[in-house]
JSON list of C-alpha atoms and ligand atoms in Angstrom, two decimals:
[
{"chain": "A", "resi": 217, "resn": "MET", "atom": "CA", "xyz": [7.91, 22.18, -1.82]},
{"chain": "A", "resi": 218, "resn": "ASP", "atom": "CA", "xyz": [4.74, 20.57, -2.84]},
{"chain": "A", "resi": 219, "resn": "THR", "atom": "CA", "xyz": [2.92, 18.67, 0.61]},
{"chain": "A", "resi": 220, "resn": "HIS", "atom": "CA", "xyz": [0.61, 16.05, 0.38]},
{"chain": "A", "resi": 221, "resn": "ASP", "atom": "CA", "xyz": [0.10, 17.13, 4.04]},
{"chain": "A", "resi": 222, "resn": "ASP", "atom": "CA", "xyz": [-2.53, 16.24, 5.97]},
{"chain": "A", "resi": 223, "resn": "GLY", "atom": "CA", "xyz": [-0.03, 17.54, 8.80]},
{"chain": "A", "resi": 224, "resn": "GLY", "atom": "CA", "xyz": [0.02, 14.07, 10.47]},
{"chain": "A", "resi": 225, "resn": "PRO", "atom": "CA", "xyz": [1.74, 10.88, 10.13]},
{"chain": "A", "resi": 226, "resn": "GLY", "atom": "CA", "xyz": [0.68, 9.93, 6.39]},
{"chain": "A", "resi": 227, "resn": "SER", "atom": "CA", "xyz": [1.81, 13.49, 5.38]},
{"chain": "A", "resi": 228, "resn": "VAL", "atom": "CA", "xyz": [4.42, 13.34, 2.30]},
{"chain": "A", "resi": 229, "resn": "HIS", "atom": "CA", "xyz": [6.49, 16.79, 1.52]},
{"chain": "A", "resi": 230, "resn": "TRP", "atom": "CA", "xyz": [7.97, 16.70, -2.05]},
{"chain": "A", "resi": 231, "resn": "ILE", "atom": "CA", "xyz": [11.12, 18.81, -1.86]},
{"chain": "A", "resi": 232, "resn": "GLY", "atom": "CA", "xyz": [12.26, 19.26, -5.47]},
{"chain": "A", "resi": 233, "resn": "VAL", "atom": "CA", "xyz": [15.79, 19.36, -6.40]},
{"chain": "A", "resi": 234, "resn": "ALA", "atom": "CA", "xyz": [17.52, 20.69, -9.69]},
{"chain": "A", "resi": 235, "resn": "ASP", "atom": "CA", "xyz": [19.55, 17.56, -10.23]},
{"chain": "A", "resi": 236, "resn": "ALA", "atom": "CA", "xyz": [21.23, 14.65, -7.91]},
{"chain": "A", "resi": 237, "resn": "GLN", "atom": "CA", "xyz": [24.25, 16.60, -6.95]},
{"chain": "A", "resi": 238, "resn": "ALA", "atom": "CA", "xyz": [21.68, 19.50, -5.64]},
{"chain": "A", "resi": 239, "resn": "MET", "atom": "CA", "xyz": [19.99, 16.47, -3.66]},
{"chain": "A", "resi": 240, "resn": "ARG", "atom": "CA", "xyz": [23.11, 15.38, -2.23]},
{"chain": "A", "resi": 241, "resn": "GLN", "atom": "CA", "xyz": [23.81, 18.80, -1.15]},
{"chain": "A", "resi": 242, "resn": "VAL", "atom": "CA", "xyz": [20.61, 19.01, 0.46]},
{"chain": "A", "resi": 243, "resn": "ALA", "atom": "CA", "xyz": [20.58, 15.77, 2.02]},
{"chain": "A", "resi": 244, "resn": "TYR", "atom": "CA", "xyz": [24.33, 16.47, 3.76]},
{"chain": "A", "resi": 245, "resn": "ARG", "atom": "CA", "xyz": [23.26, 19.38, 4.67]},
{"chain": "A", "resi": 246, "resn": "ARG", "atom": "CA", "xyz": [19.71, 17.78, 6.52]},
{"chain": "A", "resi": 247, "resn": "ILE", "atom": "CA", "xyz": [22.01, 15.42, 8.04]},
{"chain": "A", "resi": 248, "resn": "LEU", "atom": "CA", "xyz": [24.21, 17.69, 9.66]},
{"chain": "A", "resi": 249, "resn": "ASP", "atom": "CA", "xyz": [21.97, 20.05, 11.39]},
{"chain": "A", "resi": 250, "resn": "ALA", "atom": "CA", "xyz": [19.90, 17.16, 12.27]},
{"chain": "A", "resi": 251, "resn": "ALA", "atom": "CA", "xyz": [23.05, 15.62, 14.28]},
{"chain": "A", "resi": 252, "resn": "ARG", "atom": "CA", "xyz": [23.78, 19.23, 15.60]},
{"chain": "A", "resi": 253, "resn": "HIS", "atom": "CA", "xyz": [19.97, 19.23, 16.64]},
{"chain": "A", "resi": 254, "resn": "ALA", "atom": "CA", "xyz": [20.13, 15.88, 18.35]},
{"chain": "A", "resi": 255, "resn": "ILE", "atom": "CA", "xyz": [23.19, 16.57, 20.24]},
{"chain": "A", "resi": 256, "resn": "GLN", "atom": "CA", "xyz": [22.25, 19.59, 21.79]},
{"chain": "A", "resi": 257, "resn": "ARG", "atom": "CA", "xyz": [19.09, 18.48, 22.93]},
{"chain": "A", "resi": 258, "resn": "ARG", "atom": "CA", "xyz": [20.05, 14.93, 23.79]},
{"chain": "A", "resi": 259, "resn": "GLY", "atom": "CA", "xyz": [23.46, 14.14, 23.79]},
{"chain": "A", "resi": 260, "resn": "ARG", "atom": "CA", "xyz": [23.31, 11.65, 20.77]},
{"chain": "A", "resi": 261, "resn": "PHE", "atom": "CA", "xyz": [22.39, 11.03, 17.02]},
{"chain": "A", "resi": 262, "resn": "LEU", "atom": "CA", "xyz": [20.75, 8.10, 16.21]},
{"chain": "A", "resi": 263, "resn": "ILE", "atom": "CA", "xyz": [20.83, 7.72, 12.06]},
{"chain": "A", "resi": 264, "resn": "VAL", "atom": "CA", "xyz": [19.58, 5.01, 10.24]},
{"chain": "A", "resi": 265, "resn": "LEU", "atom": "CA", "xyz": [21.74, 4.72, 6.78]},
{"chain": "A", "resi": 266, "resn": "ALA", "atom": "CA", "xyz": [19.69, 3.44, 3.19]},
{"chain": "A", "resi": 267, "resn": "GLY", "atom": "CA", "xyz": [21.25, 1.24, 1.25]},
{"chain": "A", "resi": 268, "resn": "GLY", "atom": "CA", "xyz": [21.46, 1.12, -2.77]},
{"chain": "A", "resi": 269, "resn": "ASN", "atom": "CA", "xyz": [23.34, 3.76, -4.64]},
{"chain": "A", "resi": 270, "resn": "THR", "atom": "CA", "xyz": [21.53, 6.91, -4.36]},
{"chain": "A", "resi": 271, "resn": "PRO", "atom": "CA", "xyz": [23.23, 7.97, -0.98]},
{"chain": "A", "resi": 272, "resn": "ARG", "atom": "CA", "xyz": [27.14, 6.81, -1.43]},
{"chain": "A", "resi": 273, "resn": "GLU", "atom": "CA", "xyz": [27.68, 10.31, -2.51]},
{"chain": "A", "resi": 274, "resn": "VAL", "atom": "CA", "xyz": [26.16, 11.67, 0.28]},
{"chain": "A", "resi": 275, "resn": "TYR", "atom": "CA", "xyz": [28.23, 9.54, 2.68]},
{"chain": "A", "resi": 276, "resn": "ARG", "atom": "CA", "xyz": [31.27, 10.49, 0.91]},
{"chain": "A", "resi": 277, "resn": "MET", "atom": "CA", "xyz": [30.87, 14.13, 1.43]},
{"chain": "A", "resi": 278, "resn": "LEU", "atom": "CA", "xyz": [29.94, 13.20, 5.54]},
{"chain": "A", "resi": 279, "resn": "ARG", "atom": "CA", "xyz": [33.77, 12.31, 5.42]},
{"chain": "A", "resi": 280, "resn": "ALA", "atom": "CA", "xyz": [34.04, 15.94, 6.58]},
{"chain": "A", "resi": 281, "resn": "ASP", "atom": "CA", "xyz": [34.96, 16.46, 10.39]},
{"chain": "A", "resi": 282, "resn": "THR", "atom": "CA", "xyz": [32.54, 16.61, 12.92]},
{"chain": "A", "resi": 283, "resn": "ASP", "atom": "CA", "xyz": [32.23, 15.41, 16.55]},
{"chain": "A", "resi": 284, "resn": "TRP", "atom": "CA", "xyz": [31.79, 11.67, 15.90]},
{"chain": "A", "resi": 285, "resn": "SER", "atom": "CA", "xyz": [31.64, 10.61, 19.52]},
{"chain": "A", "resi": 286, "resn": "ARG", "atom": "CA", "xyz": [28.03, 11.35, 19.81]},
{"chain": "A", "resi": 287, "resn": "TRP", "atom": "CA", "xyz": [26.54, 9.57, 16.59]},
{"chain": "A", "resi": 288, "resn": "GLN", "atom": "CA", "xyz": [25.53, 6.13, 16.66]},
{"chain": "A", "resi": 289, "resn": "VAL", "atom": "CA", "xyz": [24.79, 4.31, 12.87]},
{"chain": "A", "resi": 290, "resn": "TYR", "atom": "CA", "xyz": [22.17, 1.66, 12.51]},
{"chain": "A", "resi": 291, "resn": "PHE", "atom": "CA", "xyz": [21.36, 0.60, 9.11]},
{"chain": "A", "resi": 292, "resn": "GLY", "atom": "CA", "xyz": [17.55, 0.35, 7.70]},
{"chain": "A", "resi": 293, "resn": "ASP", "atom": "CA", "xyz": [18.28, -3.06, 6.04]},
{"chain": "A", "resi": 294, "resn": "GLU", "atom": "CA", "xyz": [20.96, -5.35, 4.85]},
{"chain": "A", "resi": 295, "resn": "ARG", "atom": "CA", "xyz": [21.61, -8.10, 2.45]},
{"chain": "A", "resi": 296, "resn": "CYS", "atom": "CA", "xyz": [21.99, -11.53, 3.37]},
{"chain": "A", "resi": 297, "resn": "LEU", "atom": "CA", "xyz": [25.76, -11.68, 1.98]},
{"chain": "A", "resi": 298, "resn": "PRO", "atom": "CA", "xyz": [29.41, -12.55, 3.70]},
{"chain": "A", "resi": 299, "resn": "ALA", "atom": "CA", "xyz": [30.27, -9.22, 6.19]},
{"chain": "A", "resi": 300, "resn": "ASP", "atom": "CA", "xyz": [33.08, -8.25, 3.72]},
{"chain": "A", "resi": 301, "resn": "ASP", "atom": "CA", "xyz": [31.12, -8.69, 0.39]},
{"chain": "A", "resi": 302, "resn": "ALA", "atom": "CA", "xyz": [31.57, -5.57, -1.28]},
{"chain": "A", "resi": 303, "resn": "GLU", "atom": "CA", "xyz": [27.62, -5.77, -2.75]},
{"chain": "A", "resi": 304, "resn": "ARG", "atom": "CA", "xyz": [26.43, -5.08, 1.46]},
{"chain": "A", "resi": 305, "resn": "ASN", "atom": "CA", "xyz": [24.70, -1.84, 2.53]},
{"chain": "A", "resi": 306, "resn": "SER", "atom": "CA", "xyz": [27.39, -1.75, 5.39]},
{"chain": "A", "resi": 307, "resn": "SER", "atom": "CA", "xyz": [30.05, -2.36, 2.49]},
{"chain": "A", "resi": 308, "resn": "MET", "atom": "CA", "xyz": [29.01, 0.67, 0.59]},
{"chain": "A", "resi": 309, "resn": "ALA", "atom": "CA", "xyz": [28.80, 2.75, 3.64]},
{"chain": "A", "resi": 310, "resn": "ALA", "atom": "CA", "xyz": [32.01, 2.01, 5.49]},
{"chain": "A", "resi": 311, "resn": "ASP", "atom": "CA", "xyz": [34.08, 2.37, 1.89]},
{"chain": "A", "resi": 312, "resn": "ALA", "atom": "CA", "xyz": [32.46, 5.73, 1.09]},
{"chain": "A", "resi": 313, "resn": "TRP", "atom": "CA", "xyz": [32.75, 7.01, 4.97]},
{"chain": "A", "resi": 314, "resn": "LEU", "atom": "CA", "xyz": [32.47, 5.49, 8.28]},
{"chain": "A", "resi": 315, "resn": "ASP", "atom": "CA", "xyz": [36.22, 3.73, 6.89]},
{"chain": "A", "resi": 316, "resn": "HIS", "atom": "CA", "xyz": [37.36, 7.15, 7.10]},
{"chain": "A", "resi": 317, "resn": "VAL", "atom": "CA", "xyz": [36.33, 8.99, 9.36]},
{"chain": "A", "resi": 318, "resn": "PRO", "atom": "CA", "xyz": [37.02, 8.20, 13.76]},
{"chain": "A", "resi": 319, "resn": "ILE", "atom": "CA", "xyz": [33.56, 7.09, 14.72]},
{"chain": "A", "resi": 320, "resn": "PRO", "atom": "CA", "xyz": [34.08, 4.48, 17.30]},
{"chain": "A", "resi": 321, "resn": "ARG", "atom": "CA", "xyz": [33.46, 1.13, 15.81]},
{"chain": "A", "resi": 322, "resn": "ASP", "atom": "CA", "xyz": [31.21, 0.13, 18.38]},
{"chain": "A", "resi": 323, "resn": "GLN", "atom": "CA", "xyz": [28.74, 2.83, 17.10]},
{"chain": "A", "resi": 324, "resn": "VAL", "atom": "CA", "xyz": [28.42, 1.47, 14.07]},
{"chain": "A", "resi": 325, "resn": "HIS", "atom": "CA", "xyz": [25.33, -1.35, 13.89]},
{"chain": "A", "resi": 326, "resn": "ALA", "atom": "CA", "xyz": [25.57, -3.28, 10.85]},
{"chain": "A", "resi": 327, "resn": "ILE", "atom": "CA", "xyz": [22.78, -6.11, 10.62]},
{"chain": "A", "resi": 328, "resn": "PRO", "atom": "CA", "xyz": [24.81, -9.21, 10.77]},
{"chain": "A", "resi": 329, "resn": "ALA", "atom": "CA", "xyz": [22.96, -10.25, 7.42]},
{"chain": "A", "resi": 330, "resn": "GLU", "atom": "CA", "xyz": [25.99, -13.12, 7.05]},
{"chain": "A", "resi": 331, "resn": "LEU", "atom": "CA", "xyz": [24.04, -15.24, 9.94]},
{"chain": "A", "resi": 332, "resn": "GLY", "atom": "CA", "xyz": [20.85, -15.54, 7.68]},
{"chain": "A", "resi": 333, "resn": "ALA", "atom": "CA", "xyz": [17.49, -13.92, 7.16]},
{"chain": "A", "resi": 334, "resn": "SER", "atom": "CA", "xyz": [16.04, -15.32, 10.44]},
{"chain": "A", "resi": 335, "resn": "ALA", "atom": "CA", "xyz": [18.84, -15.59, 12.55]},
{"chain": "A", "resi": 336, "resn": "ALA", "atom": "CA", "xyz": [20.02, -11.70, 11.70]},
{"chain": "A", "resi": 337, "resn": "ALA", "atom": "CA", "xyz": [16.44, -10.10, 11.90]},
{"chain": "A", "resi": 338, "resn": "ARG", "atom": "CA", "xyz": [16.27, -11.81, 15.80]},
{"chain": "A", "resi": 339, "resn": "ALA", "atom": "CA", "xyz": [20.21, -10.36, 16.35]},
{"chain": "A", "resi": 340, "resn": "TYR", "atom": "CA", "xyz": [19.55, -6.90, 14.95]},
{"chain": "A", "resi": 341, "resn": "ALA", "atom": "CA", "xyz": [15.81, -7.27, 16.90]},
{"chain": "A", "resi": 342, "resn": "GLU", "atom": "CA", "xyz": [18.25, -7.18, 20.33]},
{"chain": "A", "resi": 343, "resn": "THR", "atom": "CA", "xyz": [20.56, -4.61, 19.24]},
{"chain": "A", "resi": 344, "resn": "LEU", "atom": "CA", "xyz": [17.68, -2.29, 19.00]},
{"chain": "A", "resi": 345, "resn": "ARG", "atom": "CA", "xyz": [15.94, -3.21, 22.19]},
{"chain": "A", "resi": 346, "resn": "GLY", "atom": "CA", "xyz": [15.91, -0.49, 24.20]},
{"chain": "A", "resi": 347, "resn": "VAL", "atom": "CA", "xyz": [17.26, 2.01, 21.21]},
{"chain": "A", "resi": 348, "resn": "GLY", "atom": "CA", "xyz": [14.43, 4.38, 21.55]},
{"chain": "A", "resi": 349, "resn": "ASP", "atom": "CA", "xyz": [13.36, 6.48, 18.42]},
{"chain": "A", "resi": 350, "resn": "PHE", "atom": "CA", "xyz": [15.56, 7.52, 15.76]},
{"chain": "A", "resi": 351, "resn": "ASP", "atom": "CA", "xyz": [16.39, 11.10, 15.06]},
{"chain": "A", "resi": 352, "resn": "PHE", "atom": "CA", "xyz": [17.03, 10.22, 10.96]},
{"chain": "A", "resi": 353, "resn": "VAL", "atom": "CA", "xyz": [16.35, 7.44, 9.26]},
{"chain": "A", "resi": 354, "resn": "LEU", "atom": "CA", "xyz": [17.57, 7.62, 5.44]},
{"chain": "A", "resi": 355, "resn": "LEU", "atom": "CA", "xyz": [15.66, 5.98, 2.61]},
{"chain": "A", "resi": 356, "resn": "GLY", "atom": "CA", "xyz": [15.90, 4.71, -1.24]},
{"chain": "A", "resi": 357, "resn": "LEU", "atom": "CA", "xyz": [12.74, 3.97, -3.15]},
{"chain": "A", "resi": 358, "resn": "GLY", "atom": "CA", "xyz": [13.19, 1.08, -5.75]},
{"chain": "A", "resi": 359, "resn": "GLU", "atom": "CA", "xyz": [11.19, 1.46, -8.79]},
{"chain": "A", "resi": 360, "resn": "ASP", "atom": "CA", "xyz": [8.49, -0.55, -7.38]},
{"chain": "A", "resi": 361, "resn": "GLY", "atom": "CA", "xyz": [7.74, 1.24, -4.57]},
{"chain": "A", "resi": 362, "resn": "HIS", "atom": "CA", "xyz": [10.05, -0.70, -2.50]},
{"chain": "A", "resi": 363, "resn": "THR", "atom": "CA", "xyz": [11.94, 1.15, 0.65]},
{"chain": "A", "resi": 364, "resn": "ALA", "atom": "CA", "xyz": [14.58, -0.48, 3.02]},
{"chain": "A", "resi": 365, "resn": "SER", "atom": "CA", "xyz": [14.12, -4.35, 1.74]},
{"chain": "A", "resi": 366, "resn": "LEU", "atom": "CA", "xyz": [10.19, -4.05, 2.37]},
{"chain": "A", "resi": 367, "resn": "PHE", "atom": "CA", "xyz": [8.77, -4.94, -1.26]},
{"chain": "A", "resi": 368, "resn": "PRO", "atom": "CA", "xyz": [5.31, -4.85, -2.42]},
{"chain": "A", "resi": 369, "resn": "GLY", "atom": "CA", "xyz": [3.28, -8.19, -1.59]},
{"chain": "A", "resi": 370, "resn": "ARG", "atom": "CA", "xyz": [5.40, -9.15, 1.38]},
{"chain": "A", "resi": 371, "resn": "ASP", "atom": "CA", "xyz": [5.38, -8.35, 5.10]},
{"chain": "A", "resi": 372, "resn": "TRP", "atom": "CA", "xyz": [5.95, -4.51, 5.50]},
{"chain": "A", "resi": 373, "resn": "GLY", "atom": "CA", "xyz": [5.57, -4.80, 9.52]},
{"chain": "A", "resi": 374, "resn": "ILE", "atom": "CA", "xyz": [3.21, -2.25, 9.99]},
{"chain": "A", "resi": 375, "resn": "ALA", "atom": "CA", "xyz": [0.96, -3.38, 12.82]},
{"chain": "A", "resi": 376, "resn": "ALA", "atom": "CA", "xyz": [1.72, -1.60, 16.42]},
{"chain": "A", "resi": 377, "resn": "ASP", "atom": "CA", "xyz": [3.91, -5.34, 17.41]},
{"chain": "A", "resi": 378, "resn": "ALA", "atom": "CA", "xyz": [5.88, -5.79, 14.27]},
{"chain": "A", "resi": 379, "resn": "PRO", "atom": "CA", "xyz": [8.98, -6.73, 14.95]},
{"chain": "A", "resi": 380, "resn": "ASP", "atom": "CA", "xyz": [11.87, -4.23, 14.90]},
{"chain": "A", "resi": 381, "resn": "ALA", "atom": "CA", "xyz": [13.70, -6.18, 12.07]},
{"chain": "A", "resi": 382, "resn": "LEU", "atom": "CA", "xyz": [12.13, -8.71, 9.41]},
{"chain": "A", "resi": 383, "resn": "PRO", "atom": "CA", "xyz": [13.58, -11.53, 7.96]},
{"chain": "A", "resi": 384, "resn": "VAL", "atom": "CA", "xyz": [13.28, -11.06, 3.80]},
{"chain": "A", "resi": 385, "resn": "PHE", "atom": "CA", "xyz": [13.63, -14.45, 2.09]},
{"chain": "A", "resi": 386, "resn": "ASP", "atom": "CA", "xyz": [12.02, -14.01, -1.56]},
{"chain": "A", "resi": 387, "resn": "ALA", "atom": "CA", "xyz": [13.13, -10.08, -2.58]},
{"chain": "A", "resi": 388, "resn": "PRO", "atom": "CA", "xyz": [12.87, -9.76, -6.28]},
{"chain": "A", "resi": 389, "resn": "LYS", "atom": "CA", "xyz": [15.83, -7.16, -5.76]},
{"chain": "A", "resi": 390, "resn": "PRO", "atom": "CA", "xyz": [18.99, -9.30, -5.29]},
{"chain": "A", "resi": 391, "resn": "PRO", "atom": "CA", "xyz": [19.83, -10.53, -2.99]},
{"chain": "A", "resi": 392, "resn": "PRO", "atom": "CA", "xyz": [16.43, -12.52, -2.42]},
{"chain": "A", "resi": 393, "resn": "GLN", "atom": "CA", "xyz": [17.88, -13.38, 1.56]},
{"chain": "A", "resi": 394, "resn": "ARG", "atom": "CA", "xyz": [17.72, -9.90, 3.44]},
{"chain": "A", "resi": 395, "resn": "VAL", "atom": "CA", "xyz": [17.20, -8.27, 6.45]},
{"chain": "A", "resi": 396, "resn": "SER", "atom": "CA", "xyz": [15.26, -5.28, 7.24]},
{"chain": "A", "resi": 397, "resn": "LEU", "atom": "CA", "xyz": [14.02, -2.78, 9.84]},
{"chain": "A", "resi": 398, "resn": "SER", "atom": "CA", "xyz": [9.93, -2.85, 9.75]},
{"chain": "A", "resi": 399, "resn": "ALA", "atom": "CA", "xyz": [8.10, 0.29, 8.93]},
{"chain": "A", "resi": 400, "resn": "THR", "atom": "CA", "xyz": [6.56, 0.09, 11.96]},
{"chain": "A", "resi": 401, "resn": "ARG", "atom": "CA", "xyz": [10.38, 0.54, 13.28]},
{"chain": "A", "resi": 402, "resn": "LEU", "atom": "CA", "xyz": [11.36, 2.98, 10.51]},
{"chain": "A", "resi": 403, "resn": "SER", "atom": "CA", "xyz": [8.43, 4.99, 11.80]},
{"chain": "A", "resi": 404, "resn": "ARG", "atom": "CA", "xyz": [9.85, 5.63, 15.04]},
{"chain": "A", "resi": 405, "resn": "THR", "atom": "CA", "xyz": [11.79, 8.61, 13.88]},
{"chain": "A", "resi": 406, "resn": "ARG", "atom": "CA", "xyz": [12.07, 12.35, 15.04]},
{"chain": "A", "resi": 407, "resn": "GLY", "atom": "CA", "xyz": [12.38, 12.44, 11.03]},
{"chain": "A", "resi": 408, "resn": "VAL", "atom": "CA", "xyz": [12.50, 10.84, 7.46]},
{"chain": "A", "resi": 409, "resn": "LEU", "atom": "CA", "xyz": [14.38, 11.63, 4.46]},
{"chain": "A", "resi": 410, "resn": "PHE", "atom": "CA", "xyz": [13.77, 9.71, 1.49]},
{"chain": "A", "resi": 411, "resn": "LEU", "atom": "CA", "xyz": [16.40, 10.61, -1.57]},
{"chain": "A", "resi": 412, "resn": "VAL", "atom": "CA", "xyz": [14.73, 9.77, -5.11]},
{"chain": "A", "resi": 413, "resn": "ALA", "atom": "CA", "xyz": [16.98, 10.50, -8.58]},
{"chain": "A", "resi": 414, "resn": "GLY", "atom": "CA", "xyz": [17.21, 8.89, -11.89]},
{"chain": "A", "resi": 415, "resn": "GLU", "atom": "CA", "xyz": [14.58, 8.25, -14.56]},
{"chain": "A", "resi": 416, "resn": "ALA", "atom": "CA", "xyz": [14.36, 5.07, -13.44]},
{"chain": "A", "resi": 417, "resn": "LYS", "atom": "CA", "xyz": [12.04, 6.15, -10.51]},
{"chain": "A", "resi": 418, "resn": "ARG", "atom": "CA", "xyz": [9.50, 8.46, -12.24]},
{"chain": "A", "resi": 419, "resn": "GLY", "atom": "CA", "xyz": [7.06, 5.49, -12.22]},
{"chain": "A", "resi": 420, "resn": "ALA", "atom": "CA", "xyz": [7.26, 5.06, -8.76]},
{"chain": "A", "resi": 421, "resn": "VAL", "atom": "CA", "xyz": [7.00, 9.26, -7.87]},
{"chain": "A", "resi": 422, "resn": "ALA", "atom": "CA", "xyz": [3.67, 9.07, -9.70]},
{"chain": "A", "resi": 423, "resn": "GLN", "atom": "CA", "xyz": [2.25, 5.86, -7.90]},
{"chain": "A", "resi": 424, "resn": "TRP", "atom": "CA", "xyz": [3.05, 7.27, -4.79]},
{"chain": "A", "resi": 425, "resn": "ARG", "atom": "CA", "xyz": [2.05, 10.63, -5.52]},
{"chain": "A", "resi": 426, "resn": "SER", "atom": "CA", "xyz": [-1.87, 9.05, -6.79]},
{"chain": "A", "resi": 427, "resn": "GLY", "atom": "CA", "xyz": [-1.83, 7.73, -3.65]},
{"chain": "A", "resi": 428, "resn": "ALA", "atom": "CA", "xyz": [-1.14, 3.93, -4.34]},
{"chain": "A", "resi": 429, "resn": "ASP", "atom": "CA", "xyz": [-0.28, 1.67, -1.69]},
{"chain": "A", "resi": 430, "resn": "MET", "atom": "CA", "xyz": [3.48, 0.76, -1.25]},
{"chain": "A", "resi": 431, "resn": "PRO", "atom": "CA", "xyz": [6.20, 0.46, 1.35]},
{"chain": "A", "resi": 432, "resn": "ALA", "atom": "CA", "xyz": [7.47, 3.98, 1.35]},
{"chain": "A", "resi": 433, "resn": "ARG", "atom": "CA", "xyz": [3.77, 5.18, 2.15]},
{"chain": "A", "resi": 434, "resn": "ALA", "atom": "CA", "xyz": [4.14, 2.84, 5.08]},
{"chain": "A", "resi": 435, "resn": "ILE", "atom": "CA", "xyz": [6.52, 4.73, 6.35]},
{"chain": "A", "resi": 436, "resn": "GLN", "atom": "CA", "xyz": [4.64, 7.29, 8.75]},
{"chain": "A", "resi": 437, "resn": "PRO", "atom": "CA", "xyz": [6.59, 8.68, 11.29]},
{"chain": "A", "resi": 438, "resn": "GLU", "atom": "CA", "xyz": [4.80, 11.68, 13.52]},
{"chain": "A", "resi": 439, "resn": "THR", "atom": "CA", "xyz": [6.48, 14.35, 11.34]},
{"chain": "A", "resi": 440, "resn": "GLY", "atom": "CA", "xyz": [5.36, 12.78, 8.06]},
{"chain": "A", "resi": 441, "resn": "VAL", "atom": "CA", "xyz": [8.26, 12.31, 5.67]},
{"chain": "A", "resi": 442, "resn": "ASP", "atom": "CA", "xyz": [10.65, 14.48, 3.79]},
{"chain": "A", "resi": 443, "resn": "VAL", "atom": "CA", "xyz": [11.12, 13.30, 0.06]},
{"chain": "A", "resi": 444, "resn": "LEU", "atom": "CA", "xyz": [14.29, 14.14, -2.06]},
{"chain": "A", "resi": 445, "resn": "VAL", "atom": "CA", "xyz": [13.66, 14.36, -5.31]},
{"chain": "A", "resi": 446, "resn": "GLU", "atom": "CA", "xyz": [14.69, 15.29, -8.93]},
{"chain": "A", "resi": 447, "resn": "SER", "atom": "CA", "xyz": [12.38, 18.27, -9.82]},
{"chain": "A", "resi": 448, "resn": "MET", "atom": "CA", "xyz": [12.56, 16.26, -13.49]},
{"chain": "A", "resi": 449, "resn": "LEU", "atom": "CA", "xyz": [10.44, 13.79, -11.68]},
{"chain": "A", "resi": 450, "resn": "LEU", "atom": "CA", "xyz": [7.59, 15.82, -10.47]},
{"chain": "A", "resi": 451, "resn": "PRO", "atom": "CA", "xyz": [4.31, 17.01, -12.60]},
{"chain": "A", "resi": 452, "resn": "VAL", "atom": "CA", "xyz": [5.26, 20.25, -14.32]},
{"chain": "A", "resi": 453, "resn": "GLY", "atom": "CA", "xyz": [4.28, 23.56, -12.00]},
{"chain": "A", "resi": 454, "resn": "VAL", "atom": "CA", "xyz": [5.32, 21.02, -8.85]},
{"chain": "A", "resi": 455, "resn": "ASN", "atom": "CA", "xyz": [8.87, 21.59, -6.82]},
{"chain": "B", "resi": 1743, "resn": "LIG", "atom": "C1", "xyz": [19.30, -2.16, -1.04]},
{"chain": "B", "resi": 1743, "resn": "LIG", "atom": "C2", "xyz": [18.20, -0.95, -0.74]},
{"chain": "B", "resi": 1743, "resn": "LIG", "atom": "C3", "xyz": [17.14, -0.43, -1.26]},
{"chain": "B", "resi": 1743, "resn": "LIG", "atom": "C4", "xyz": [17.52, 1.34, -2.01]},
{"chain": "B", "resi": 1743, "resn": "LIG", "atom": "C5", "xyz": [16.54, 1.02, -3.07]},
{"chain": "B", "resi": 1743, "resn": "LIG", "atom": "C6", "xyz": [16.81, 2.10, -4.14]},
{"chain": "B", "resi": 1743, "resn": "LIG", "atom": "O1", "xyz": [19.42, -2.63, -0.62]},
{"chain": "B", "resi": 1743, "resn": "LIG", "atom": "O2", "xyz": [19.22, -1.99, -2.24]},
{"chain": "B", "resi": 1743, "resn": "LIG", "atom": "O3", "xyz": [17.79, -1.06, 0.91]},
{"chain": "B", "resi": 1743, "resn": "LIG", "atom": "O4", "xyz": [16.14, -0.32, -0.73]},
{"chain": "B", "resi": 1743, "resn": "LIG", "atom": "O5", "xyz": [17.26, 2.21, -1.10]},
{"chain": "B", "resi": 1743, "resn": "LIG", "atom": "O6", "xyz": [16.23, -0.12, -3.98]},
{"chain": "B", "resi": 1743, "resn": "LIG", "atom": "O7", "xyz": [18.44, 1.83, -4.67]},
{"chain": "B", "resi": 1743, "resn": "LIG", "atom": "P1", "xyz": [18.87, 2.99, -5.14]},
{"chain": "B", "resi": 1743, "resn": "LIG", "atom": "O8", "xyz": [19.80, 4.18, -4.76]},
{"chain": "B", "resi": 1743, "resn": "LIG", "atom": "O9", "xyz": [20.41, 2.14, -6.01]},
{"chain": "B", "resi": 1743, "resn": "LIG", "atom": "O10", "xyz": [17.90, 3.20, -6.90]}
]
């Protein structure tokens, strides 16, 4: 593991893995370990799911049997599309995993993005009111350094008093209207795991490692963040 580590909230622990399959295995194990630990300690496991394509196969692996009764599932962001639209992050997670396991429906907290960005952000902020720190936040990385639906040049919600959920109206990654948890709310967690795979992410990884400012860097939980990344995207000799 290569760590840009001042030990504090800004630290990034780069964990190189051989390929996407290895990344999925490590991610799957980390999620189940975190769930077991949280349920033992606090009687429940609060996980925030990433959208996009990278986590799909990890979600598929999570169909494995476990005690779902203690899981509470949230989403890091959602696309403003009809509730049953296949392009929704909630649809991807449901198709790959949530529709295949007996997790109580009222424990899966989809972002009501079909209401439109502003109304959905307000509604999800209400959903999150009173929900303490998350246990596990899963995130992807875009080619431009975005994460969740926090995009360069837009509001990332980094202020301590930033809203928990932000409306997004001009996302460069379609659809333009989205809802995203703010960087501050995504950072209120006991652990963050980024999943980064594919040649297209090489530039974003290099930019992140060079210290460039980008939404992914704004995610700064006390523990720092872990980034599971295909080793081919790291400089030679680092893994
Ligand atoms: C989305 C995601 C977005 C995604 C990254 C990486 O709505 O698309 O929330 O932040 O995680 O764009 O996407 P891939 O995993 O498909 O590369």
